[in-house]
Structures are given as structure tokens and as C-alpha cells.
Coordinates of C-alpha atoms in Angstrom, one line a residue:
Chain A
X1 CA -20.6 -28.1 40.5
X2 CA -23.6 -26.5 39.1
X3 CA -23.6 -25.9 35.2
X4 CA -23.7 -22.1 35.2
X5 CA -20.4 -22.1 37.9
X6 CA -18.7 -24.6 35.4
X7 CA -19.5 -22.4 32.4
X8 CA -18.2 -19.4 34.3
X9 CA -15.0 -21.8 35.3
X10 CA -14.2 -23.1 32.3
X11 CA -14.8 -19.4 30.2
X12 CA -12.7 -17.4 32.8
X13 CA -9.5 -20.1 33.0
X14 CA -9.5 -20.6 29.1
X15 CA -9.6 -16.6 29.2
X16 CA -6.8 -16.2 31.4
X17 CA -4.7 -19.1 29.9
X18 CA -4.8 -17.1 26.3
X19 CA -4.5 -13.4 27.8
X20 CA -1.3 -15.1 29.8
X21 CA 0.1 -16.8 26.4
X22 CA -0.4 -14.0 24.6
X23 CA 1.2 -11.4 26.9
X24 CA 4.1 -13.6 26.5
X25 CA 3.8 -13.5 22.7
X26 CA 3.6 -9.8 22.8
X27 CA 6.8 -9.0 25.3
X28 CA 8.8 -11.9 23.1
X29 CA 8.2 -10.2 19.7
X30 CA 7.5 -6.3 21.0
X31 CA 11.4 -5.3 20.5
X32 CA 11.6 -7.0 17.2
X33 CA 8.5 -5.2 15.1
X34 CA 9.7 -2.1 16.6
X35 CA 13.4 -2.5 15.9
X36 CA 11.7 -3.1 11.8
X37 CA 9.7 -0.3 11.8
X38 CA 12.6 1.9 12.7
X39 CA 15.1 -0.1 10.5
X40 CA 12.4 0.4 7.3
X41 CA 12.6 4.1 8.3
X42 CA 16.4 4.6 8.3
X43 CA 16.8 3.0 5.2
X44 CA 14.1 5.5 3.6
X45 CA 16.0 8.5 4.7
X46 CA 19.6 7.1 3.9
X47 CA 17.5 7.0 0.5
X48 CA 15.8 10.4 0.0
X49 CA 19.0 12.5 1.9
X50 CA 21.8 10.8 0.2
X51 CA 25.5 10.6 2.4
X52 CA 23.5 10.3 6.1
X53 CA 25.4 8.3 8.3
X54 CA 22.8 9.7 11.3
X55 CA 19.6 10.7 11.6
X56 CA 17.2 12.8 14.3
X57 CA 13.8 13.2 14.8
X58 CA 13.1 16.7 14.9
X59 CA 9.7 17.4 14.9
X60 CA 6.7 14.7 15.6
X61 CA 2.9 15.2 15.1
X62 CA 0.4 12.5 13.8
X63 CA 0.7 12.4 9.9
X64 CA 4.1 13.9 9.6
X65 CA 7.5 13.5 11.0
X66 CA 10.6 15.6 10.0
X67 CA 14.3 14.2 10.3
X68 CA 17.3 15.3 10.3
X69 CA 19.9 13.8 7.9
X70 CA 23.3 14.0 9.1
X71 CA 26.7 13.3 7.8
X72 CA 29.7 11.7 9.9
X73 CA 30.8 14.8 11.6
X74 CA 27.3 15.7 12.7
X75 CA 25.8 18.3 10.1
X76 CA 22.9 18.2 8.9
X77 CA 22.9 17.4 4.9
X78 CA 19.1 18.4 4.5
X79 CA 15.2 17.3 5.7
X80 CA 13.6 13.6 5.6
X81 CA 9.8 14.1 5.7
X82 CA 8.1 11.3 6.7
X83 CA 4.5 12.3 5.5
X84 CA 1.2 10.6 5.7
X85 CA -2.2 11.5 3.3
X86 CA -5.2 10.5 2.2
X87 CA -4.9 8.6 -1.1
X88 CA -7.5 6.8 -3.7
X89 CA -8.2 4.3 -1.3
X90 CA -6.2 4.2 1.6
X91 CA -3.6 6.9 2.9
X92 CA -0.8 7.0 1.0
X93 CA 3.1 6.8 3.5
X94 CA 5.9 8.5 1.7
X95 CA 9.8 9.9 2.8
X96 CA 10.7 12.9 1.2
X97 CA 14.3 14.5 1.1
X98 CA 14.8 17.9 0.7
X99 CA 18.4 20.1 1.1
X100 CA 18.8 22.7 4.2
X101 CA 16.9 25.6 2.7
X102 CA 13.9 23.5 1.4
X103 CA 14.1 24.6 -2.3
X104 CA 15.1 21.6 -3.7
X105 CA 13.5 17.7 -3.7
X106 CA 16.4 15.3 -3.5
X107 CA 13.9 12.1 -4.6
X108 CA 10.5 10.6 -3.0
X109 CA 10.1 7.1 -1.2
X110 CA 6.5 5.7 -1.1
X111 CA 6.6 3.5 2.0
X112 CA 2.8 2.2 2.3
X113 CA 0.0 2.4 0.0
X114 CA -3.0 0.7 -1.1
X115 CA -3.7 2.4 -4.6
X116 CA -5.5 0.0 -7.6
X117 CA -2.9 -2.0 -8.6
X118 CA -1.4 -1.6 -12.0
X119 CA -3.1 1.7 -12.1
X120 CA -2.3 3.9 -8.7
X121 CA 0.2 1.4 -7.7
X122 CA 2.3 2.9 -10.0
X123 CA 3.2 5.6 -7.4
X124 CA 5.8 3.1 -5.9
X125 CA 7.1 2.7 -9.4
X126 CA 10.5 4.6 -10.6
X127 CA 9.9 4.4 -14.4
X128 CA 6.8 6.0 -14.5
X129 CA 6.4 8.5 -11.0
X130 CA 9.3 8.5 -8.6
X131 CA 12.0 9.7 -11.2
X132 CA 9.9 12.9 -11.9
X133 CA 10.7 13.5 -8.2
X134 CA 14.3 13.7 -8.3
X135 CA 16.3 16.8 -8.3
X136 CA 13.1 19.2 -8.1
X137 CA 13.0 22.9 -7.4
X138 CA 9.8 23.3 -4.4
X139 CA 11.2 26.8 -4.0
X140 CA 7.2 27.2 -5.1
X141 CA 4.5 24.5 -4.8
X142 CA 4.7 21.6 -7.3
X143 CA 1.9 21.1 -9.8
X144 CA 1.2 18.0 -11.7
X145 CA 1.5 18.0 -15.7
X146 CA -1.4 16.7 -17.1
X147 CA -1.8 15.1 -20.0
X148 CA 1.1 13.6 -19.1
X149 CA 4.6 14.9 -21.4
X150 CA 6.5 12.1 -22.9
X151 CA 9.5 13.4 -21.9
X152 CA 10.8 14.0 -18.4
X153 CA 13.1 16.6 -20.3
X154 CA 9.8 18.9 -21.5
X155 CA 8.3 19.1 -17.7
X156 CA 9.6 22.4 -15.7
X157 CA 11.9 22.1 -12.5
X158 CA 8.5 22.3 -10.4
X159 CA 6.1 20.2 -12.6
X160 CA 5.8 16.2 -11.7
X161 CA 4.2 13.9 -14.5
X162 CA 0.6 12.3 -13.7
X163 CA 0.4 9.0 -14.0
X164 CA -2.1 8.4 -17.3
X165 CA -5.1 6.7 -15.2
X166 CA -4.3 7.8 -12.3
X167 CA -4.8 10.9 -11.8
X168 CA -6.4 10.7 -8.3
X169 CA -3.4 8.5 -6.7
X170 CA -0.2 11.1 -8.4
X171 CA -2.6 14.4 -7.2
X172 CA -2.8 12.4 -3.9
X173 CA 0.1 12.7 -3.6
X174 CA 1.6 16.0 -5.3
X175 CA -1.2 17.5 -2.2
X176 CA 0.2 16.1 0.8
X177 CA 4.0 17.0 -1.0
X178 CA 3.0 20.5 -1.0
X179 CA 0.9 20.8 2.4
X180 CA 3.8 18.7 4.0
X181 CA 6.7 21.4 2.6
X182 CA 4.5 24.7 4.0
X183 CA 4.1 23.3 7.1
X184 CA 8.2 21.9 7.2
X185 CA 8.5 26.0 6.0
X186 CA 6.7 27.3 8.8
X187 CA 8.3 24.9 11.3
X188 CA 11.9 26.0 10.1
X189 CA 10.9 29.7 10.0
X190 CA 9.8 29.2 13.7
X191 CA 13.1 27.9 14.6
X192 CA 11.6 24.3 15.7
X193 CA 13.7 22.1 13.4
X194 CA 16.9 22.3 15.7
X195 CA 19.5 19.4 16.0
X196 CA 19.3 18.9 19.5
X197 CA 23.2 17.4 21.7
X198 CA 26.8 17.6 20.9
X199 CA 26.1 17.8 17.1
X200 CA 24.0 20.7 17.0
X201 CA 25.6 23.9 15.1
Chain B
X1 CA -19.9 -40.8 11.9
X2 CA -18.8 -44.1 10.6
X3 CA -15.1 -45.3 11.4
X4 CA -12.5 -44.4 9.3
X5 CA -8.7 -44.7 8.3
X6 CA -5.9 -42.9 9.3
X7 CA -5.5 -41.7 5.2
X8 CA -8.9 -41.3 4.8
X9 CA -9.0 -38.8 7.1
X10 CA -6.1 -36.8 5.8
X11 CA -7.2 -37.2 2.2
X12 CA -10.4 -35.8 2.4
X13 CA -9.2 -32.4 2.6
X14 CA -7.7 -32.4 -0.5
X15 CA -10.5 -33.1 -2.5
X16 CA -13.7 -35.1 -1.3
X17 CA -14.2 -32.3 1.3
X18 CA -11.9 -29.6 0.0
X19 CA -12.4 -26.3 2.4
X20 CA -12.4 -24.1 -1.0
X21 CA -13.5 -26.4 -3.7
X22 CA -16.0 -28.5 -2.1
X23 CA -17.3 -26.8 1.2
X24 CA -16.9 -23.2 -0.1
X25 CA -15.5 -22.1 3.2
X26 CA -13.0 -19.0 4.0
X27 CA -13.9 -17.2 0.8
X28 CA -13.0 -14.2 2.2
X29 CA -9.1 -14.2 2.5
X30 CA -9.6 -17.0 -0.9
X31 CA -10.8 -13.8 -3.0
X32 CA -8.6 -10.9 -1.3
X33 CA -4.8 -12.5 -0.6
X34 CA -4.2 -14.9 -3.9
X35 CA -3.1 -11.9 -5.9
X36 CA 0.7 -13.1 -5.5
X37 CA 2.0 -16.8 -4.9
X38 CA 3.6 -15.3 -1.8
X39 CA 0.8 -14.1 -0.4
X40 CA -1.2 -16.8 -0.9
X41 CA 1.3 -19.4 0.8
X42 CA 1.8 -17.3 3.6
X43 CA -1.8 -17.1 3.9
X44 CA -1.7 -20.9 3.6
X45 CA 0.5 -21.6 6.1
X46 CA -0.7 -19.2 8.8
X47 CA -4.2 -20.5 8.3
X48 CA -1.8 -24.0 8.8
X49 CA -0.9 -23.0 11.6
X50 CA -3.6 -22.1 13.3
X51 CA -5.9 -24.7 12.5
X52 CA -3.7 -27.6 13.8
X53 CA -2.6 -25.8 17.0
X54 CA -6.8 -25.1 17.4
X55 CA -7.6 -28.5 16.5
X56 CA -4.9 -29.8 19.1
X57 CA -6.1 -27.8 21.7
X58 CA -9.8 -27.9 21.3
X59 CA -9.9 -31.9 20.7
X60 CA -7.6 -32.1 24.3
X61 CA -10.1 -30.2 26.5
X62 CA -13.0 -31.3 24.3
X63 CA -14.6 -32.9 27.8
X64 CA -13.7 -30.2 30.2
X65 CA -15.9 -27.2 27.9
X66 CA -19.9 -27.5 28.5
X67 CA -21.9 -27.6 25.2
X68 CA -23.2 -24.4 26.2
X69 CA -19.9 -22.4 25.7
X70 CA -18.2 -24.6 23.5
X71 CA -18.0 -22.1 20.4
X72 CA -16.9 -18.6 22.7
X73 CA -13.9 -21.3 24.1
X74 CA -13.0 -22.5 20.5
X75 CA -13.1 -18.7 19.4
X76 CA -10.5 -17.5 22.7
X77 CA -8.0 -20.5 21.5
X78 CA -8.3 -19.8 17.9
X79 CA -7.9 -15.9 18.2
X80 CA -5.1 -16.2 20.4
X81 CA -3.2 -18.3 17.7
X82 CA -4.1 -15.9 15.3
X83 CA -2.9 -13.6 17.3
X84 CA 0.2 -14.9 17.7
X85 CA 0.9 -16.3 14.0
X86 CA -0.4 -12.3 13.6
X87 CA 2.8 -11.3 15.9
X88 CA 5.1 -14.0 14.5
X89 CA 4.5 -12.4 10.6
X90 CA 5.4 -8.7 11.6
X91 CA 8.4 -9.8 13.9
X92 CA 10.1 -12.0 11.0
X93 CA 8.5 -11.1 7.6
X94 CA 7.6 -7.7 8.1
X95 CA 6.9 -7.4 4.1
X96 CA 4.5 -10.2 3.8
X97 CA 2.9 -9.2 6.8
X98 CA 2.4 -5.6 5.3
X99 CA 0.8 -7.3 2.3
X100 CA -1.2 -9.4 4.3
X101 CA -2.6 -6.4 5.7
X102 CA -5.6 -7.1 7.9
X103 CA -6.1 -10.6 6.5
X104 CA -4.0 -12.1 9.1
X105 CA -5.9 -11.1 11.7
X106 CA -9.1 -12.1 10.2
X107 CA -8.4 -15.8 10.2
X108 CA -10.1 -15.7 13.1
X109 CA -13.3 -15.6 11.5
X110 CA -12.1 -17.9 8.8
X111 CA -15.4 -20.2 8.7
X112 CA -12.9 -23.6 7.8
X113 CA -11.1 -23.3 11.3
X114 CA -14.4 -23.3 13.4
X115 CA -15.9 -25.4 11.3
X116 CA -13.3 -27.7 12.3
X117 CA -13.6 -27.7 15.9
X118 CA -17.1 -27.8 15.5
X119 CA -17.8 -31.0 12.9
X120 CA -14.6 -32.9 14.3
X121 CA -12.3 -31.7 16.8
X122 CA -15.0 -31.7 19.3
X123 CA -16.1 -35.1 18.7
X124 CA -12.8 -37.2 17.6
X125 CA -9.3 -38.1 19.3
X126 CA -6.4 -35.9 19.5
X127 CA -4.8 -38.0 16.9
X128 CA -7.3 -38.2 14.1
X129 CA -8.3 -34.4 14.5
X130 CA -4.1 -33.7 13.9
X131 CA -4.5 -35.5 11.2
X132 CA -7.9 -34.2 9.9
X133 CA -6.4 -30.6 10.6
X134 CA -3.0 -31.3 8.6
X135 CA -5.3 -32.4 5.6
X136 CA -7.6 -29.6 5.3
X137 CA -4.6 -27.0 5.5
X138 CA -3.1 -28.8 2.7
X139 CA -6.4 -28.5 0.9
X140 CA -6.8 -25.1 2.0
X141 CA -3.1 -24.2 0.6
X142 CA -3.2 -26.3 -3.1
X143 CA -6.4 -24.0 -3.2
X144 CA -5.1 -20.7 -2.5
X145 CA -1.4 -21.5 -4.4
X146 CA -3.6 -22.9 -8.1
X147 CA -5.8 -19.5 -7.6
X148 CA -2.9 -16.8 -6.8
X149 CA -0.6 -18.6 -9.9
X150 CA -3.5 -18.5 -12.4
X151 CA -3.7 -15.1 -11.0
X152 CA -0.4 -14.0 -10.9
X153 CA 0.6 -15.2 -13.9
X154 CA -2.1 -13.8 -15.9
X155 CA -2.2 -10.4 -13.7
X156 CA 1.3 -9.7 -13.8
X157 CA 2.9 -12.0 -16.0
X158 CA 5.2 -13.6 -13.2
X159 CA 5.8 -16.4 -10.7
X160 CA 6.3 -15.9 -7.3
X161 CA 7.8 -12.4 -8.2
X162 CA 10.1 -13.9 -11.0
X163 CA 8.9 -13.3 -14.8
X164 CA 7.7 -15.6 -16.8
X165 CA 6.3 -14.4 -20.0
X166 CA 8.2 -12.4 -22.4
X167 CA 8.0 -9.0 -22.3
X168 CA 5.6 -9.4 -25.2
X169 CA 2.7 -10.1 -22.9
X170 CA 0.6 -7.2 -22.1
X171 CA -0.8 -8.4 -17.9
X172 CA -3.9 -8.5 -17.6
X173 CA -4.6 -6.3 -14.9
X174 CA -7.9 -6.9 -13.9
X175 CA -6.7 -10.5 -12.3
X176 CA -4.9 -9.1 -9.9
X177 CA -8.1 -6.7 -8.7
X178 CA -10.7 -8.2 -7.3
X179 CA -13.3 -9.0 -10.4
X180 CA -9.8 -10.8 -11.3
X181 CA -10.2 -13.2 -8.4
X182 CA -14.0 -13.8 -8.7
X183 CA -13.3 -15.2 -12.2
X184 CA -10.6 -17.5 -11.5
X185 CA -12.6 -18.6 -8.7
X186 CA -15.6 -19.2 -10.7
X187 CA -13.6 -20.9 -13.4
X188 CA -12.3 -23.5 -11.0
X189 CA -15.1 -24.0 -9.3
X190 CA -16.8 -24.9 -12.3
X191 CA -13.9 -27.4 -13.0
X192 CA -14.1 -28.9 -10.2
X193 CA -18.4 -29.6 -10.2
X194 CA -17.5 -30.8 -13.8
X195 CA -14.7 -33.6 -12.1
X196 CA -16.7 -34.2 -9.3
X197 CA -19.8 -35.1 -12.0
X198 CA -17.7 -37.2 -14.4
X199 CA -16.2 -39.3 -11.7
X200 CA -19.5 -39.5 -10.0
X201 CA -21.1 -40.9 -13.4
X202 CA -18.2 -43.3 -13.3
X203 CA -19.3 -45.2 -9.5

């Protein structure tokens, strides 16, 4: 056999070999990353809409997916809003639960970022970011309170504390909060945030 | 290449050649994943992993792949371990693999695995290139676990995510960014050319 035909013999069945191996690889462990992406999800909304036994997607588009939290009997206890936006140095993941009418934050779950650790990693932190989030009034868009007040008691029902140093990461993610409610709002107004089967009301 | 033992072989990686130390290979995930223990031994093992399956493989068929397209063959077999250490990691330790981020898949172009196939694998039995492979992992993985625990420890003031100063210690938070690991590195590395010297001096 000439050299080139052994090159192109040896290339294409060492090719082959690894594409086969692999496709194996890939259909053995497919079900399994899927099965934890949707189990990390779950968790999130049992988290941010507390009492749901049940969830349902209700509304999909790229950077933002809107669940339903339900309770055992099938109604719906409020909104999961599974968000994505740009953050300090990577987009920044979050689930956010909300009652029926959308006026009021039940808490926030960061699920991926890449912020500065120790500075804008403290998003993921409940001490000094995620408690600010709990039990707030988004009847209105939330604003950020800045210096920071060294009491969660002084802040307003609508006002979240920045993080002292970083400012860029807690605005990051006060933005896509806000843009993420509006368009929740408008999709509700529309009507398009209906449980869907037997449970629907 | 003169003849050598069985131990020689495996011992080399650990210091005499060390991939990190010595040879100054695979800076890239040395720098970015030793901000946690964890991270740096699952970094370890993966890279483990994939250099003794590639060094297995490639040392098997070494007479069946012309010169010519030795090094696009050793890249197919090593990327499709990667690929599949890559698959293994989100599959059973979706965390880790999340903190990996792309550093998994970028042990493909981790210069100690070709480097491998390349100096030895091609050229030596399938038993001594195991056994070559097996040391320079270890190497690899003593390397990354002393930088990521002078780096955790000081960065965060904990141990493979349990604490270990007192609360009185204020972390240093620039060692777990990436100044952090350029420091360390340069520290050890320093070390280690001053050991090397000494005992040198001593022949």
C-alpha cells in the first residue's frame, strides 16, 4: 500500500473508531445529565415557591423560563422564573419566586455564575444578598440601596442591599430581576401563563 | 534512550521530570482550577485518566500510524477520552463538573498528555508507557493538590470545603483569583529550583 492510501487508512478507521466510542458514550450518559439538569431545577423552584409538590413550564424563550408552582391538588401557589443575564463576567442564572399576582418576591436562587470570587460571588451568598430578597414587594421595580444600610430593617419593601464592592454583580442582577418581572407582567396580562391538563382552573 | 527500571520509570514523574515542577507543562488548567482542593483533584484525576487510557492506546497501535500522521491520530484518541471523562463528570458529579467549567474539555490541549505520546508512548512498550503514564499523573496530581491547598487555605481559610482557621483569620482573597495562583506558582517553583540546586551541589 502506498504511503498516502495508508495515511488516509489509518486517519479515517482511527476516526471512525472514536466517533463510534463516543456515540456510545453520549447515548450511555444522555439520560442522566438531562435527568440532573431538570432535578437542579426542581429543587430551585420547591425553593423560591415554597409548598410545590408540582411544577409546569409555562412559558419558554431563550434567557427566561416561567413555571408554575403547584400544590397537591393542582393550584397554582405562585411563579418560578428561571432567568438568565449578563453579569460582571459571565451571565449570571437565577430562580425567582413570586405569588399569583406578581407583587410580591417569595426569595431568589442564584443557580450559575462566574462573578470575582469573594467580591461578586457573594450574589450566591444568603448573609450578605439573597436575604434582602425575601418577602419583597415588586408591585414597582426594585432599586438597589447604595451605600449599602446596615440594617436589612432600614431598606424599603422594594429596595435590595448592594453588595459593598460589588456593585456591578448585585445591579446585574437587580436588572434582569426587573426586566424578567415586566416581561412575566405582560405575558400574564396576555393570558399566556395558563396551567395547561386536568389541573388547570 | 538508555534502559531503564520498572521504578525509575514511574518515579520520574514525581520529581526528576515532574510535568508542573520540572517540565512546566499544562500551566493552563495548573493556574485556573487549583482554587479548591476539589477541583484540583478532580482535575487530577481526569487528566489521570486520560493520559493512561492515551498512553495505552497510542503505545498499542504505535506501528500501525505513519510518522506523518502520528500527532492528528494521538489528538482523535486523546480528545475522545476527554470527551468522555468530559461526559462521565456531568453524568455523576454534576457540581464539580460545573466548577470545572470548560477546563475539562480543554485537557485536550493539555501539553503533558501529548507530550507523552510523543517522547514515550510512541517509542516504548505498552507496559513501561502504563507505567510512565501512572507516574506523571501522580506528578501532575501532588502538583495541582500542594498548589490548590496553599491556595485554598490562604484564599478561603478552609480545606477541601471544611474550615480550618478560626474565624479570626481575615482570607486572603486575592489567592483564590488568578494573581493568587501566579504567586503560589512562582513561590514553588522557586522551591523547587532551590531543591533541585542543593541536591545537585550535593552529586
Amino acid at each position: 500500500m502506498s504511503l498516502s492510501s495508508r495515511m488516509a487508512v489509518v486517519l479515517t478507521t482511527v476516526g471512525v473508531l472514536a466517533g463510534a466510542f463516543l456515540s456510545s458514550i453520549g447515548h450511555l450518559t444522555k439520560e442522566r445529565i438531562a435527568l440532573n439538569k431538570q432535578r437542579e431545577i426542581e429543587k430551585a423552584i420547591i425553593q423560591v415557591v415554597p409548598g410545590t409538590s408540582s411544577n409546569q413550564s409555562l412559558y419558554e424563550e431563550k434567557k427566561l423560563t416561567i413555571y408554575g408552582g403547584m400544590d397537591e391538588e393542582g393550584a397554582l401557589l405562585g411563579y418560578a422564573i428561571h432567568a438568565t443575564g449578563a453579569g460582571f463576567q459571565d451571565e449570571i442564572t437565577f430562580m425567582l419566586g413570586t405569588n399569583i399576582d406578581l407583587t410580591r418576591i417569595n426569595s431568589l436562587a442564584i443557580l450559575e455564575q462566574k462573578e470575582t470570587p469573594g467580591l461578586g460571588a457573594k450574589i450566591t451568598n444568603m448573609e450578605s444578598f439573597l436575604r434582602y430578597w425575601e418577602n419583597k414587594d415588586c408591585s414597582q421595580p426594585l432599586s438597589l440601596r447604595k451605600p449599602a444600610a446596615s440594617s436589612p430593617e432600614e431598606l424599603s419593601p422594594s429596595e435590595i442591599n448592594t453588595i459593598t464592592g460589588a456593585t456591578i454583580s448585585s445591579e446585574a442582577v437587580l436588572n434582569t430581576v426587573n426586566s424578567s418581572l415586566v416581561k412575566t407582567r405582560e405575558l400574564k396580562e396576555d393570558g399566556k401563563l395558563k396551567l395547561e391538563g386536568k389541573n388547570a382552573r | 534512550m538508555p534502559a531503564r527500571t520498572a521504578s525509575e520509570d514511574f518515579t520520574k514523574g514525581l520529581w526528576k521530570e515532574n510535568p508542573v515542577f520540572r517540565h512546566l507543562l499544562g500551566m493552563c488548567p495548573t493556574l485556573a482550577v487549583t482554587n479548591a482542593m476539589i477541583n484540583g483533584l478532580a482535575m487530577g484525576l481526569a487528566t489521570t485518566f486520560v493520559l493512561v487510557l492515551s498512553s495505552l492506546v497510542v503505545s498499542s497501535i504505535k506501528k500501525l500510524i505513519p510518522s506523518q500522521v502520528r500527532i492528528a491520530s494521538y489528538i482523535v484518541i486523546i480528545a475522545t477520552f476527554v470527551t468522555v471523562a468530559d461526559r462521565f463528570l456531568a453524568a455523576f458529579f454534576p457540581p464539580i463538573s460545573k466548577n470545572l467549567g470548560p477546563y475539562v474539555p480543554l485537557i485536550v490541549v493539555n501539553c503533558i498528555i501529548l507530550e507523552r505520546q510523543e517522547a514515550f508512548s510512541s517509542k516504548n512498550t505498552i507496559s513501561r508507557s502504563l507505567i510512565d503514564a501512572l507516574g506523571m499523573s501522580l506528578g501532575f496530581l501532588i502538583a495541582l493538590l500542594v498548589l490548590s491547598a496553599i491556595r485554598e487555605i490562604l484564599g478561603s481559610g478552609t480545606f477541601f470545603g471544611q474550615q480550618v482557621l478560626g474565624t479570626w483569620f481575615e482570607p486572603w482573597i486575592i489567592m483564590v483569583l488568578p494573581p493568587g495562583a501566579f504567586i503560589a506558582l512562582g513561590i514553588l517553583l522557586g522551591l523547587a529550583n532551590k531543591i533541585e540546586e542543593k541536591s545537585k551541589s550535593r552529586r
